[in-house]
Short mmCIF file of C-alpha atoms in Angstrom, two decimals:
data_model
loop_
_atom_site.label_atom_id
_atom_site.label_comp_id
_atom_site.label_asym_id
_atom_site.label_seq_id
_atom_site.Cartn_x
_atom_site.Cartn_y
_atom_site.Cartn_z
CA MET A 23 -13.17 113.48 52.30
CA GLN A 24 -11.58 116.01 49.59
CA LYS A 25 -8.36 116.11 51.47
CA GLN A 26 -7.66 112.40 51.04
CA ALA A 27 -8.82 112.57 47.34
CA ILE A 28 -6.31 115.34 46.66
CA LYS A 29 -3.65 113.33 48.18
CA LYS A 30 -4.48 110.25 46.08
CA LEU A 31 -4.49 112.34 43.02
CA LYS A 32 -1.12 113.79 43.74
CA SER A 33 0.31 110.49 44.30
CA ARG A 34 -0.68 109.17 41.10
CA LYS A 35 0.92 112.24 38.97
CA ASP A 36 2.64 109.80 36.35
CA ASP A 37 -0.57 107.85 35.35
CA LEU A 38 -2.19 111.40 35.20
CA VAL A 39 0.57 112.95 32.77
CA ARG A 40 0.33 109.69 30.79
CA LEU A 41 -3.47 109.76 30.40
CA TRP A 42 -3.53 113.11 29.73
CA THR A 43 -0.59 113.02 26.90
CA ASN A 44 -2.37 109.90 25.58
CA GLN A 45 -5.64 111.83 25.17
CA LEU A 46 -3.88 114.68 23.61
CA SER A 47 -2.03 112.66 21.01
CA GLN A 48 -5.23 110.90 19.93
CA LEU A 49 -6.99 113.98 19.73
CA GLY A 50 -3.82 115.43 17.75
CA THR A 51 -3.78 118.63 19.94
CA MET A 52 -0.40 118.47 21.08
CA ASP A 53 2.58 119.07 18.26
CA SER A 54 5.70 119.03 20.00
CA VAL A 55 8.22 117.66 22.66
CA THR A 56 8.23 120.94 23.76
CA GLU A 57 4.45 121.51 24.68
CA GLU A 58 4.65 118.13 26.01
CA GLY A 59 6.97 119.44 28.77
CA GLU A 60 4.72 122.67 28.77
CA SER A 61 1.80 120.35 29.72
CA GLN A 62 3.89 118.61 32.37
CA GLU A 63 4.70 121.48 34.08
CA LEU A 64 1.23 123.02 34.17
CA LEU A 65 0.22 119.39 35.93
CA SER A 66 2.63 119.69 38.23
CA LEU A 67 1.58 123.19 39.13
CA PHE A 68 -2.08 122.21 39.16
CA LEU A 69 -1.53 119.19 41.50
CA GLU A 70 0.94 121.82 43.73
CA ALA A 71 -2.23 124.50 43.77
CA LEU A 72 -4.80 122.08 45.30
CA SER A 73 -5.73 121.85 48.57
CA ASP A 74 -8.47 121.62 51.03
CA LYS A 75 -8.80 125.05 50.82
CA SER A 76 -8.37 126.10 46.97
CA ILE A 77 -10.40 123.07 45.83
CA ALA A 78 -13.40 124.61 47.16
CA ASP A 79 -12.53 128.06 45.41
CA PRO A 80 -11.57 128.36 41.67
CA GLU A 81 -10.23 131.81 42.11
CA HIS A 82 -8.15 131.05 45.06
CA PRO A 83 -4.49 132.63 44.69
CA SER A 84 -2.97 129.13 44.65
CA PHE A 85 -3.83 129.07 40.99
CA ASP A 86 -2.22 131.96 40.11
CA ALA A 87 1.07 130.24 38.80
CA VAL A 88 -1.29 128.05 36.65
CA LYS A 89 -3.08 130.61 35.16
CA ASP A 90 -0.14 132.53 34.15
CA LEU A 91 1.68 129.48 32.54
CA LEU A 92 -1.82 128.69 31.00
CA THR A 93 -2.08 132.04 29.56
CA GLY A 94 1.44 131.99 27.73
CA ILE A 95 0.26 128.28 26.56
CA SER A 96 -2.81 129.50 24.91
CA ILE A 97 -1.54 132.61 23.30
CA SER A 98 1.26 130.23 21.70
CA ARG A 99 -1.17 127.69 20.37
CA GLY A 100 -3.35 130.72 19.10
CA LYS A 101 -0.68 131.89 17.01
CA ARG A 102 0.36 128.30 15.69
CA GLY A 103 -2.82 128.32 14.35
CA PHE A 104 -5.04 125.90 16.61
CA THR A 105 -8.55 126.15 16.62
CA PRO A 106 -10.70 127.38 19.43
CA ARG A 107 -12.08 123.51 19.48
CA GLU A 108 -8.79 122.29 19.81
CA ASN A 109 -7.72 124.64 22.64
CA ALA A 110 -10.64 123.60 24.53
CA GLN A 111 -9.80 119.92 24.03
CA TYR A 112 -6.43 120.81 25.80
CA LEU A 113 -8.06 121.23 29.25
CA LEU A 114 -10.86 118.73 28.55
CA ALA A 115 -8.50 116.07 28.17
CA LEU A 116 -6.83 117.01 31.58
CA LYS A 117 -10.40 116.66 33.34
CA GLN A 118 -11.65 113.63 31.95
CA SER A 119 -8.29 112.59 32.91
CA VAL A 120 -8.42 113.69 36.52
CA LEU A 121 -11.92 112.66 36.76
CA LYS A 122 -10.97 109.11 35.51
CA LEU A 123 -8.52 108.70 38.25
CA LEU A 124 -10.68 109.62 40.93
CA SER A 125 -13.10 107.52 39.89
CA GLU A 126 -10.79 104.38 40.01
CA ASP A 127 -9.55 105.55 43.90
CA ILE A 128 -12.80 106.82 45.30
CA ALA A 129 -15.41 103.85 46.02
CA ASN A 130 -18.05 106.39 47.84
CA THR A 131 -20.46 107.73 45.15
CA ALA A 132 -21.35 110.76 47.54
CA GLU A 133 -17.52 111.64 48.11
CA LEU A 134 -16.87 111.02 44.41
CA TYR A 135 -19.50 113.36 43.12
CA GLU A 136 -18.61 116.32 45.39
CA VAL A 137 -14.70 115.78 44.37
CA ASN A 138 -15.65 115.86 41.26
CA LEU A 139 -17.66 119.14 40.95
CA ALA A 140 -15.20 120.53 42.89
CA ILE A 141 -12.52 119.86 40.50
CA SER A 142 -14.60 120.41 37.49
CA ASN A 143 -15.17 124.17 38.68
CA ILE A 144 -11.78 124.74 38.81
CA ILE A 145 -10.80 123.34 35.42
CA ASP A 146 -14.15 124.85 33.42
CA ASN A 147 -13.11 128.48 35.01
CA LEU A 148 -9.40 128.02 33.83
CA MET A 149 -10.75 126.83 30.40
CA ILE A 150 -12.80 130.27 30.25
CA MET A 151 -9.72 131.82 30.86
CA THR A 152 -7.78 130.14 28.20
CA PHE A 153 -10.52 131.46 25.54
CA GLU A 154 -9.65 134.76 26.62
CA SER A 155 -5.89 134.16 26.05
CA PHE A 156 -6.65 132.11 23.01
CA MET A 157 -8.54 134.97 21.47
CA LYS A 158 -5.76 137.38 22.54
CA GLY A 159 -3.15 135.19 20.67
CA ARG A 160 -5.43 135.04 17.59
CA GLU A 161 -6.33 139.06 17.42
CA ASP A 162 -2.34 139.19 17.63
CA VAL A 163 -1.72 136.90 14.52
CA ILE A 164 -4.47 139.22 12.59
CA ASN A 165 -3.40 142.61 13.71
CA ARG A 166 0.15 141.39 12.67
CA GLN A 167 -1.18 140.12 8.90
CA THR A 168 -3.34 143.04 8.51
CA ASP A 169 -0.16 145.17 9.33
CA GLU A 170 2.19 143.41 7.00
CA ILE A 171 -0.73 143.15 4.28
CA ASN A 172 -0.71 146.85 4.57
CA GLU A 173 2.53 147.80 4.15
CA ILE A 174 3.10 145.31 1.03
CA SER A 175 -0.15 147.06 -0.32
CA THR A 176 1.04 150.45 -0.02
CA PRO A 177 4.65 150.36 -1.46
CA VAL A 178 6.02 154.01 -2.17
CA ILE A 179 8.25 153.92 -5.13
CA ARG A 180 10.44 156.05 -6.55
CA VAL A 181 10.04 156.81 -10.29
CA TRP A 182 12.42 159.55 -10.96
CA ASP A 183 14.53 161.80 -9.45
CA GLY A 184 12.07 164.10 -7.29
CA VAL A 185 9.20 162.02 -8.10
CA VAL A 186 7.46 159.04 -6.05
CA ALA A 187 4.54 156.98 -6.76
CA LEU A 188 2.24 155.05 -4.53
CA PRO A 189 0.16 152.42 -6.37
CA ILE A 190 -3.18 151.77 -3.99
CA ILE A 191 -4.77 148.51 -4.01
CA GLY A 192 -8.12 147.67 -2.54
CA THR A 193 -10.17 149.88 -0.68
CA LEU A 194 -8.99 152.96 1.72
CA ASP A 195 -10.30 153.03 5.13
CA SER A 196 -9.10 155.52 8.09
CA ALA A 197 -6.44 153.29 9.50
CA ARG A 198 -5.13 152.41 6.48
CA THR A 199 -5.29 155.85 4.86
CA GLN A 200 -2.63 156.64 8.12
CA THR A 201 -0.74 154.03 7.24
CA VAL A 202 -0.55 155.66 3.22
CA MET A 203 0.28 159.02 4.45
CA GLU A 204 2.72 157.90 6.93
CA ASN A 205 4.67 155.90 4.11
CA LEU A 206 3.97 158.56 1.66
CA LEU A 207 5.35 161.43 3.82
CA GLN A 208 8.39 159.49 4.94
CA GLN A 209 9.50 158.54 1.57
CA ILE A 210 8.96 162.07 0.38
CA VAL A 211 11.35 163.31 3.34
CA ASP A 212 14.04 160.31 2.39
CA THR A 213 14.07 161.03 -0.91
CA GLY A 214 13.64 165.11 -1.04
CA SER A 215 11.06 164.58 -3.44
CA SER A 216 8.76 167.14 -4.90
CA ILE A 217 5.94 165.40 -6.49
CA ALA A 218 3.76 162.61 -5.28
CA ILE A 219 1.78 160.41 -7.68
CA LEU A 220 -1.31 158.73 -5.76
CA ASP A 221 -2.47 156.00 -8.40
CA ILE A 222 -5.89 154.21 -7.56
CA SER A 223 -6.45 152.18 -10.23
CA GLY A 224 -6.45 149.15 -7.92
CA VAL A 225 -9.20 150.58 -5.85
CA PRO A 226 -12.32 149.30 -6.87
CA ALA A 227 -14.74 152.04 -6.00
CA VAL A 228 -14.44 155.48 -4.76
CA ASP A 229 -17.35 157.00 -2.29
CA SER A 230 -17.55 160.06 -0.19
CA LEU A 231 -15.23 158.41 2.27
CA VAL A 232 -12.64 157.21 0.20
CA ALA A 233 -12.49 160.42 -1.38
CA GLN A 234 -12.09 162.26 1.83
CA HIS A 235 -9.22 159.93 2.40
CA LEU A 236 -7.60 160.56 -0.78
CA ILE A 237 -8.17 164.58 -0.16
CA LYS A 238 -6.48 164.39 3.46
CA THR A 239 -3.49 162.75 2.02
CA VAL A 240 -2.95 165.28 -0.86
CA SER A 241 -3.32 167.76 2.01
CA ALA A 242 -0.72 166.11 3.99
CA THR A 243 1.38 165.97 0.81
CA ARG A 244 1.43 169.58 0.39
CA LEU A 245 1.75 170.58 3.99
CA MET A 246 5.61 168.61 3.41
CA GLY A 247 6.05 171.01 0.00
CA ALA A 248 5.21 168.35 -2.43
CA GLU A 249 2.52 168.69 -5.23
CA CYS A 250 0.35 165.40 -5.44
CA ILE A 251 -1.13 164.25 -8.49
CA ILE A 252 -4.16 161.39 -8.40
CA SER A 253 -3.88 158.88 -11.15
CA GLY A 254 -6.16 155.95 -12.36
CA ILE A 255 -9.33 157.86 -12.75
CA ARG A 256 -11.17 155.44 -14.46
CA PRO A 257 -14.64 156.57 -16.41
CA GLU A 258 -17.10 154.90 -13.73
CA ILE A 259 -14.90 156.56 -10.95
CA ALA A 260 -15.13 160.16 -12.37
CA GLN A 261 -19.38 159.66 -12.81
CA THR A 262 -19.21 158.17 -9.33
CA VAL A 263 -17.27 161.40 -8.04
CA VAL A 264 -19.57 164.02 -10.06
CA HIS A 265 -22.52 162.00 -8.83
CA LEU A 266 -21.31 162.43 -5.42
CA GLY A 267 -20.64 165.81 -5.59
CA ILE A 268 -17.23 165.56 -4.34
CA ASP A 269 -14.96 168.29 -4.86
CA LEU A 270 -11.58 167.87 -6.41
CA THR A 271 -11.24 171.61 -7.31
CA GLY A 272 -7.19 172.22 -7.22
CA ILE A 273 -6.13 168.57 -7.34
CA LEU A 274 -4.42 167.22 -10.29
CA THR A 275 -6.23 164.32 -11.77
CA LYS A 276 -5.10 161.99 -14.63
CA ALA A 277 -6.58 159.08 -16.16
CA THR A 278 -3.18 156.64 -16.14
CA LEU A 279 0.03 156.59 -14.15
CA ALA A 280 1.92 157.27 -17.63
CA SER A 281 -0.05 160.88 -17.68
CA ALA A 282 0.49 161.42 -14.32
CA LEU A 283 3.97 160.58 -14.73
CA ARG A 284 4.44 163.02 -18.09
CA THR A 285 2.78 165.88 -16.36
CA ALA A 286 5.58 165.11 -13.49
CA PHE A 287 8.17 165.77 -15.72
CA THR A 288 6.52 168.91 -17.44
CA MET A 289 6.14 170.38 -13.88
CA LEU A 290 9.74 169.63 -13.65
CA GLN A 291 10.84 171.03 -16.87
CA LEU A 292 12.53 167.50 -17.86
CA GLU A 293 11.99 166.05 -21.18
CA VAL A 294 12.28 162.19 -21.90
CA ASN A 295 13.03 161.66 -25.63
CA LYS A 296 13.83 158.15 -27.69
CA LYS A 297 17.30 157.74 -28.25
CA LYS A 298 17.92 157.29 -31.86
CA VAL A 299 20.30 154.29 -32.75
CA ALA A 300 22.28 154.44 -35.97
CA VAL A 301 22.05 151.32 -37.70
#
């Protein structure tokens, strides 16, 4: 019975394509001609994989090609901003289209139930797999955006010959501290700077963990042969550091970036004077 049902389904491939694409268009979950072509290719692979053996086994090797293509489509949809609901509707629309055609071609209720159950199991299994692929696509987007934000929020600026500054905005965690250190150390090497200024004016709060991250960054800078100055020590941060008993002994700290820059000039034996303009 299932063999005849599969044969009927394959013979109505064009009708199935039309039904599925119409449903996707109505749902607004198909946004390009390219995706329409991918959907038709997916449907072709799905129908080719259906046989009297594979229809009873959702994990049958015949569906491997379907899974590979579907994985790529799901990851792509995740990266393009589709929601989990819209991603689920993609295969749900296929399932509904298949069951609609089967109901038109199979009059026997028992046979229709058996075939519908088998097809539903296969497509439901594919839907579970697409959720995993979709989430991977979304995670890739989030990780890329996080990396971009970290790069933007940790710019190392060459403020003078031999002096670089890194203004830190937001909270420091282990991953971000690693980015900060890598950027700072690389810039010290590239510019041959002997003084680095870490400005924490944009850090909302300093706790023991943030302080430890700062100390690690200072230590890494010193290992590169450069001195490090921490600026942006606001009164509330100073009180917190004292209250937590954090030892910053041996680390140069300044209230403002301007003060830190003056200290750097002194260390480099430089003096900046205003030029008198003749009237």
